[in-house]
CSV table of C-alpha atoms and ligand atoms in Angstrom, one decimal:
chain,number,residue,atom,x,y,z
R,1,MET,CA,65.1,5.0,-129.2
R,2,LYS,CA,68.6,6.4,-129.6
R,3,GLY,CA,69.2,6.6,-133.4
R,4,LEU,CA,67.9,9.0,-136.0
R,5,PHE,CA,65.3,8.0,-138.6
R,6,VAL,CA,65.6,10.0,-141.8
R,7,THR,CA,63.3,9.5,-144.8
R,8,PHE,CA,63.5,10.8,-148.4
R,9,GLU,CA,60.4,11.3,-150.5
R,10,GLY,CA,59.4,12.7,-153.9
R,11,ILE,CA,57.9,11.8,-157.2
R,12,ASP,CA,60.0,9.4,-159.4
R,13,GLY,CA,62.8,11.5,-160.9
R,14,SER,CA,62.9,14.1,-158.1
R,15,GLY,CA,66.7,13.6,-157.4
R,16,LYS,CA,66.3,11.8,-154.1
R,17,SER,CA,69.0,9.2,-154.9
R,18,THR,CA,71.6,11.9,-155.5
R,19,GLN,CA,70.8,13.6,-152.1
R,20,ILE,CA,70.8,10.2,-150.4
R,21,SER,CA,74.3,9.5,-151.8
R,22,MET,CA,75.6,12.9,-150.7
R,23,LEU,CA,74.3,12.4,-147.1
R,24,SER,CA,75.8,8.9,-146.9
R,25,GLU,CA,79.2,10.2,-148.1
R,26,ASP,CA,79.0,13.0,-145.5
R,27,LEU,CA,78.1,10.6,-142.6
R,28,LYS,CA,80.9,8.3,-143.6
R,29,LYS,CA,83.4,11.1,-143.6
R,30,GLU,CA,82.2,12.2,-140.2
R,31,GLY,CA,82.4,8.7,-138.8
R,32,ILE,CA,78.7,8.6,-137.9
R,33,PRO,CA,77.2,5.1,-138.0
R,34,PHE,CA,74.4,4.8,-140.6
R,35,ILE,CA,72.5,2.4,-142.8
R,36,LEU,CA,70.9,3.1,-146.1
R,37,ILE,CA,67.8,1.1,-147.1
R,38,ARG,CA,65.0,1.4,-149.5
R,39,GLU,CA,61.2,0.9,-149.4
R,40,PRO,CA,59.9,-1.4,-150.5
R,41,GLY,CA,62.8,-3.8,-150.0
R,42,ALA,CA,65.9,-4.1,-147.9
R,43,THR,CA,64.9,-7.5,-146.5
R,44,PRO,CA,64.7,-10.8,-148.4
R,45,ILE,CA,60.9,-10.8,-148.0
R,46,GLY,CA,60.7,-7.1,-148.9
R,47,GLU,CA,62.7,-7.4,-152.0
R,48,LYS,CA,60.4,-10.2,-153.2
R,49,ILE,CA,57.4,-8.0,-152.6
R,50,ARG,CA,59.1,-5.2,-154.4
R,51,THR,CA,59.6,-7.4,-157.5
R,52,ILE,CA,55.8,-8.2,-157.5
R,53,LEU,CA,54.9,-4.5,-157.0
R,54,LEU,CA,57.1,-3.1,-159.7
R,55,ASP,CA,56.6,-5.8,-162.4
R,56,LYS,CA,54.7,-4.2,-165.3
R,57,ALA,CA,53.3,-7.7,-166.1
R,58,ASN,CA,51.1,-7.3,-162.9
R,59,SER,CA,48.7,-4.9,-164.7
R,60,LYS,CA,45.7,-6.6,-163.0
R,61,MET,CA,46.9,-5.6,-159.5
R,62,HIS,CA,44.0,-4.1,-157.6
R,63,ALA,CA,44.8,-0.8,-155.7
R,64,ARG,CA,43.9,-2.5,-152.4
R,65,THR,CA,46.3,-5.4,-153.1
R,66,GLU,CA,49.0,-2.8,-154.0
R,67,LEU,CA,48.4,-1.0,-150.7
R,68,LEU,CA,48.6,-4.1,-148.6
R,69,LEU,CA,51.8,-5.3,-150.3
R,70,TYR,CA,53.5,-2.0,-149.6
R,71,GLU,CA,52.3,-2.3,-145.9
R,72,ALA,CA,53.5,-5.9,-145.7
R,73,ALA,CA,57.0,-5.0,-146.9
R,74,ARG,CA,57.0,-2.1,-144.5
R,75,ALA,CA,56.1,-4.3,-141.4
R,76,GLN,CA,59.1,-6.5,-142.3
R,77,ILE,CA,61.6,-3.7,-142.9
R,78,VAL,CA,60.6,-2.0,-139.6
R,79,GLU,CA,61.1,-5.1,-137.5
R,80,GLU,CA,64.0,-6.7,-139.3
R,81,ARG,CA,66.1,-3.6,-140.1
R,82,ILE,CA,64.9,-0.2,-138.8
R,83,ARG,CA,64.0,-0.7,-135.2
R,84,PRO,CA,67.1,-2.8,-134.3
R,85,GLU,CA,69.4,-0.2,-135.9
R,86,LEU,CA,67.7,2.7,-134.2
R,87,GLU,CA,68.1,0.9,-130.9
R,88,LYS,CA,71.8,0.6,-131.5
R,89,GLY,CA,72.0,4.4,-132.1
R,90,THR,CA,72.5,4.2,-135.9
R,91,VAL,CA,71.3,6.8,-138.3
R,92,VAL,CA,68.8,5.1,-140.6
R,93,ILE,CA,68.3,6.6,-144.0
R,94,CYS,CA,65.3,5.2,-145.8
R,95,ASP,CA,64.6,5.9,-149.5
R,96,ARG,CA,60.8,6.3,-149.1
R,97,PHE,CA,58.6,5.3,-146.2
R,98,TYR,CA,54.9,5.6,-145.4
R,99,ASP,CA,54.5,9.1,-146.8
R,100,SER,CA,54.8,7.4,-150.2
R,101,THR,CA,51.8,5.3,-149.4
R,102,VAL,CA,49.7,8.4,-148.6
R,103,ALA,CA,50.9,10.2,-151.7
R,104,TYR,CA,50.7,7.3,-154.2
R,105,GLN,CA,47.9,5.0,-152.9
R,106,GLY,CA,46.0,7.7,-151.1
R,107,TYR,CA,46.1,10.9,-153.2
R,108,ALA,CA,46.9,9.4,-156.5
R,109,ARG,CA,45.0,6.0,-156.5
R,110,GLY,CA,42.2,7.5,-154.4
R,111,LEU,CA,42.2,5.0,-151.6
R,112,ASP,CA,40.7,6.2,-148.3
R,113,LEU,CA,43.2,8.4,-146.4
R,114,ASP,CA,42.0,7.4,-143.0
R,115,ALA,CA,42.4,3.7,-143.8
R,116,ILE,CA,45.9,4.4,-145.0
R,117,GLY,CA,46.7,6.4,-141.9
R,118,TYR,CA,45.6,3.5,-139.8
R,119,LEU,CA,47.5,0.9,-141.8
R,120,ASN,CA,50.6,3.0,-141.8
R,121,ARG,CA,50.5,3.2,-138.0
R,122,TRP,CA,49.7,-0.5,-137.7
R,123,SER,CA,52.3,-1.9,-140.0
R,124,THR,CA,55.0,0.2,-138.3
R,125,ASP,CA,53.8,-0.4,-134.8
R,126,ASP,CA,53.7,3.4,-134.5
R,127,LEU,CA,57.3,4.1,-135.6
R,128,LYS,CA,57.6,7.6,-137.1
R,129,PRO,CA,60.5,9.2,-139.1
R,130,ASP,CA,62.3,11.9,-137.1
R,131,ILE,CA,62.8,14.0,-140.2
R,132,THR,CA,61.6,13.7,-143.8
R,133,PHE,CA,62.8,15.4,-146.9
R,134,LEU,CA,60.4,16.0,-149.7
R,135,PHE,CA,62.0,17.0,-153.1
R,136,ASP,CA,59.4,18.9,-155.0
R,137,LEU,CA,59.4,19.6,-158.7
R,138,PRO,CA,56.9,19.7,-161.6
R,139,GLU,CA,56.0,16.3,-162.9
R,140,GLU,CA,57.0,17.2,-166.5
R,141,VAL,CA,60.6,18.0,-165.3
R,142,ALA,CA,60.8,14.8,-163.3
R,143,TYR,CA,59.5,12.8,-166.4
R,144,GLN,CA,62.3,14.4,-168.6
R,145,ARG,CA,64.9,13.5,-166.0
R,146,ARG,CA,63.7,9.9,-165.9
R,147,ASN,CA,63.8,9.6,-169.7
R,148,GLY,CA,67.5,10.3,-169.5
R,149,ARG,CA,68.1,7.5,-167.1
R,150,GLU,CA,69.2,3.9,-167.7
R,151,GLY,CA,66.6,1.1,-167.4
R,152,ALA,CA,63.0,0.6,-168.3
R,153,GLU,CA,60.2,2.3,-166.3
R,154,ASP,CA,58.5,0.2,-163.6
R,155,ARG,CA,54.7,-0.3,-163.1
R,156,LEU,CA,54.3,2.8,-161.0
R,157,GLU,CA,56.4,5.0,-163.2
R,158,ALA,CA,54.4,3.9,-166.2
R,159,GLU,CA,51.2,5.5,-164.7
R,160,GLY,CA,51.9,8.8,-166.6
R,161,LEU,CA,51.9,12.5,-165.9
R,162,ALA,CA,48.4,12.9,-164.5
R,163,PHE,CA,49.1,10.3,-161.9
R,164,MET,CA,52.4,11.9,-160.9
R,165,LYS,CA,50.7,15.3,-160.6
R,166,LYS,CA,48.3,13.8,-158.1
R,167,VAL,CA,51.2,12.3,-156.2
R,168,ARG,CA,53.0,15.7,-156.2
R,169,ASP,CA,49.9,17.6,-155.0
R,170,GLY,CA,49.4,15.0,-152.3
R,171,TYR,CA,52.9,15.4,-151.0
R,172,LEU,CA,52.6,19.2,-151.0
R,173,GLU,CA,49.4,18.9,-148.9
R,174,MET,CA,51.1,16.6,-146.5
R,175,ALA,CA,54.1,18.9,-146.1
R,176,LYS,CA,51.8,21.8,-145.2
R,177,ALA,CA,50.3,19.7,-142.4
R,178,GLU,CA,53.4,18.1,-140.9
R,179,LYS,CA,56.4,20.0,-139.5
R,180,ARG,CA,58.5,16.8,-139.8
R,181,ILE,CA,58.4,17.1,-143.6
R,182,HIS,CA,60.9,19.6,-145.1
R,183,CYS,CA,59.8,20.5,-148.5
R,184,ILE,CA,62.8,21.4,-150.8
R,185,CYS,CA,62.7,22.7,-154.3
R,186,ALA,CA,64.3,20.0,-156.4
R,187,LEU,CA,65.1,22.3,-159.4
R,188,ASP,CA,68.2,23.8,-157.7
R,189,GLU,CA,71.7,22.5,-158.2
R,190,PRO,CA,72.3,19.2,-156.2
R,191,GLU,CA,75.0,21.0,-154.1
R,192,LYS,CA,72.6,23.8,-153.1
R,193,ILE,CA,69.9,21.3,-152.2
R,194,TYR,CA,72.3,19.3,-150.2
R,195,GLU,CA,73.3,22.3,-148.1
R,196,LYS,CA,69.6,22.4,-146.8
R,197,VAL,CA,69.6,18.6,-146.2
R,198,ARG,CA,72.8,18.8,-144.2
R,199,LEU,CA,71.7,21.8,-142.2
R,200,ALA,CA,68.5,20.1,-141.1
R,201,VAL,CA,70.1,16.7,-140.3
R,202,TRP,CA,72.9,18.1,-138.3
R,203,GLU,CA,70.5,20.3,-136.4
R,204,VAL,CA,68.7,17.2,-135.2
R,205,LEU,CA,72.0,15.2,-134.6
R,206,ARG,CA,73.2,17.9,-132.3
R,207,ARG,CA,70.1,17.7,-130.0
J,301,TMP,P1,61.5,3.7,-156.0
J,301,TMP,O1,61.5,3.7,-157.5
J,301,TMP,O2,61.7,5.1,-155.5
J,301,TMP,O3,62.5,2.7,-155.4
J,301,TMP,O4,60.1,3.3,-155.5
J,301,TMP,C1,59.3,2.3,-156.0
J,301,TMP,C2,58.0,2.8,-156.5
J,301,TMP,O5,57.0,2.4,-155.6
J,301,TMP,C3,57.9,4.3,-156.8
J,301,TMP,O6,57.2,4.4,-158.0
J,301,TMP,C4,57.0,4.7,-155.7
J,301,TMP,C5,56.1,3.5,-155.3
J,301,TMP,N1,55.7,3.4,-153.9
J,301,TMP,C6,54.3,3.5,-153.7
J,301,TMP,O7,53.5,3.6,-154.6
J,301,TMP,N2,53.9,3.4,-152.4
J,301,TMP,C7,54.7,3.2,-151.4
J,301,TMP,O8,54.3,3.1,-150.2
J,301,TMP,C8,56.2,3.1,-151.6
J,301,TMP,C9,57.1,2.9,-150.5
J,301,TMP,C10,56.6,3.3,-152.9
């Protein structure tokens, strides 16, 4: 495949949206074709699944139901959006991908990591990100940042600090094991963080 698949990860409130906007602006300025999509979502089916997943009224959702809904949305976004764009040579920026499932449904909800690994490979038909940025910060700081944000918290954000700590620790474990995942301290100024993102993306683009 000719394009570049870049994913952004982190606990809610880690500042990934700011970094995604900065990268998008930069690619636009440089005239590099890209698309920006989010998981779950970015397809009519995926957006409907997203609404179900994030609705706080769905408090009865079982962890396995949750896992399968994320995987269902993922199967759709891969076939409908990501693969066709990569084949055209586009840079695909995805706000979250399957590492979120390992961190949230695996490490935080406690579902079996091997089963999640299998489902992640199966739902994507083995598509892997070329490069992943993980924005790391203490869950308390992320929580404060989220409190200053517009809009009500969703079903996952409402899980609380202990849950977010498990998500964070899970992400850190994954970053230790996978070279693809660039772990960046999210406490720095956005411009300083973006320098690291830019450096890593352009290094791969030049290959
Ligand atoms: P967002 O708020 O970053 O758009 O993501 C939606 C929420 O869904 C966020 O709290 C993280 C969560 N999530 C999972 O629990 N598992 C997943 O596989 C994905 C993609 C997101």
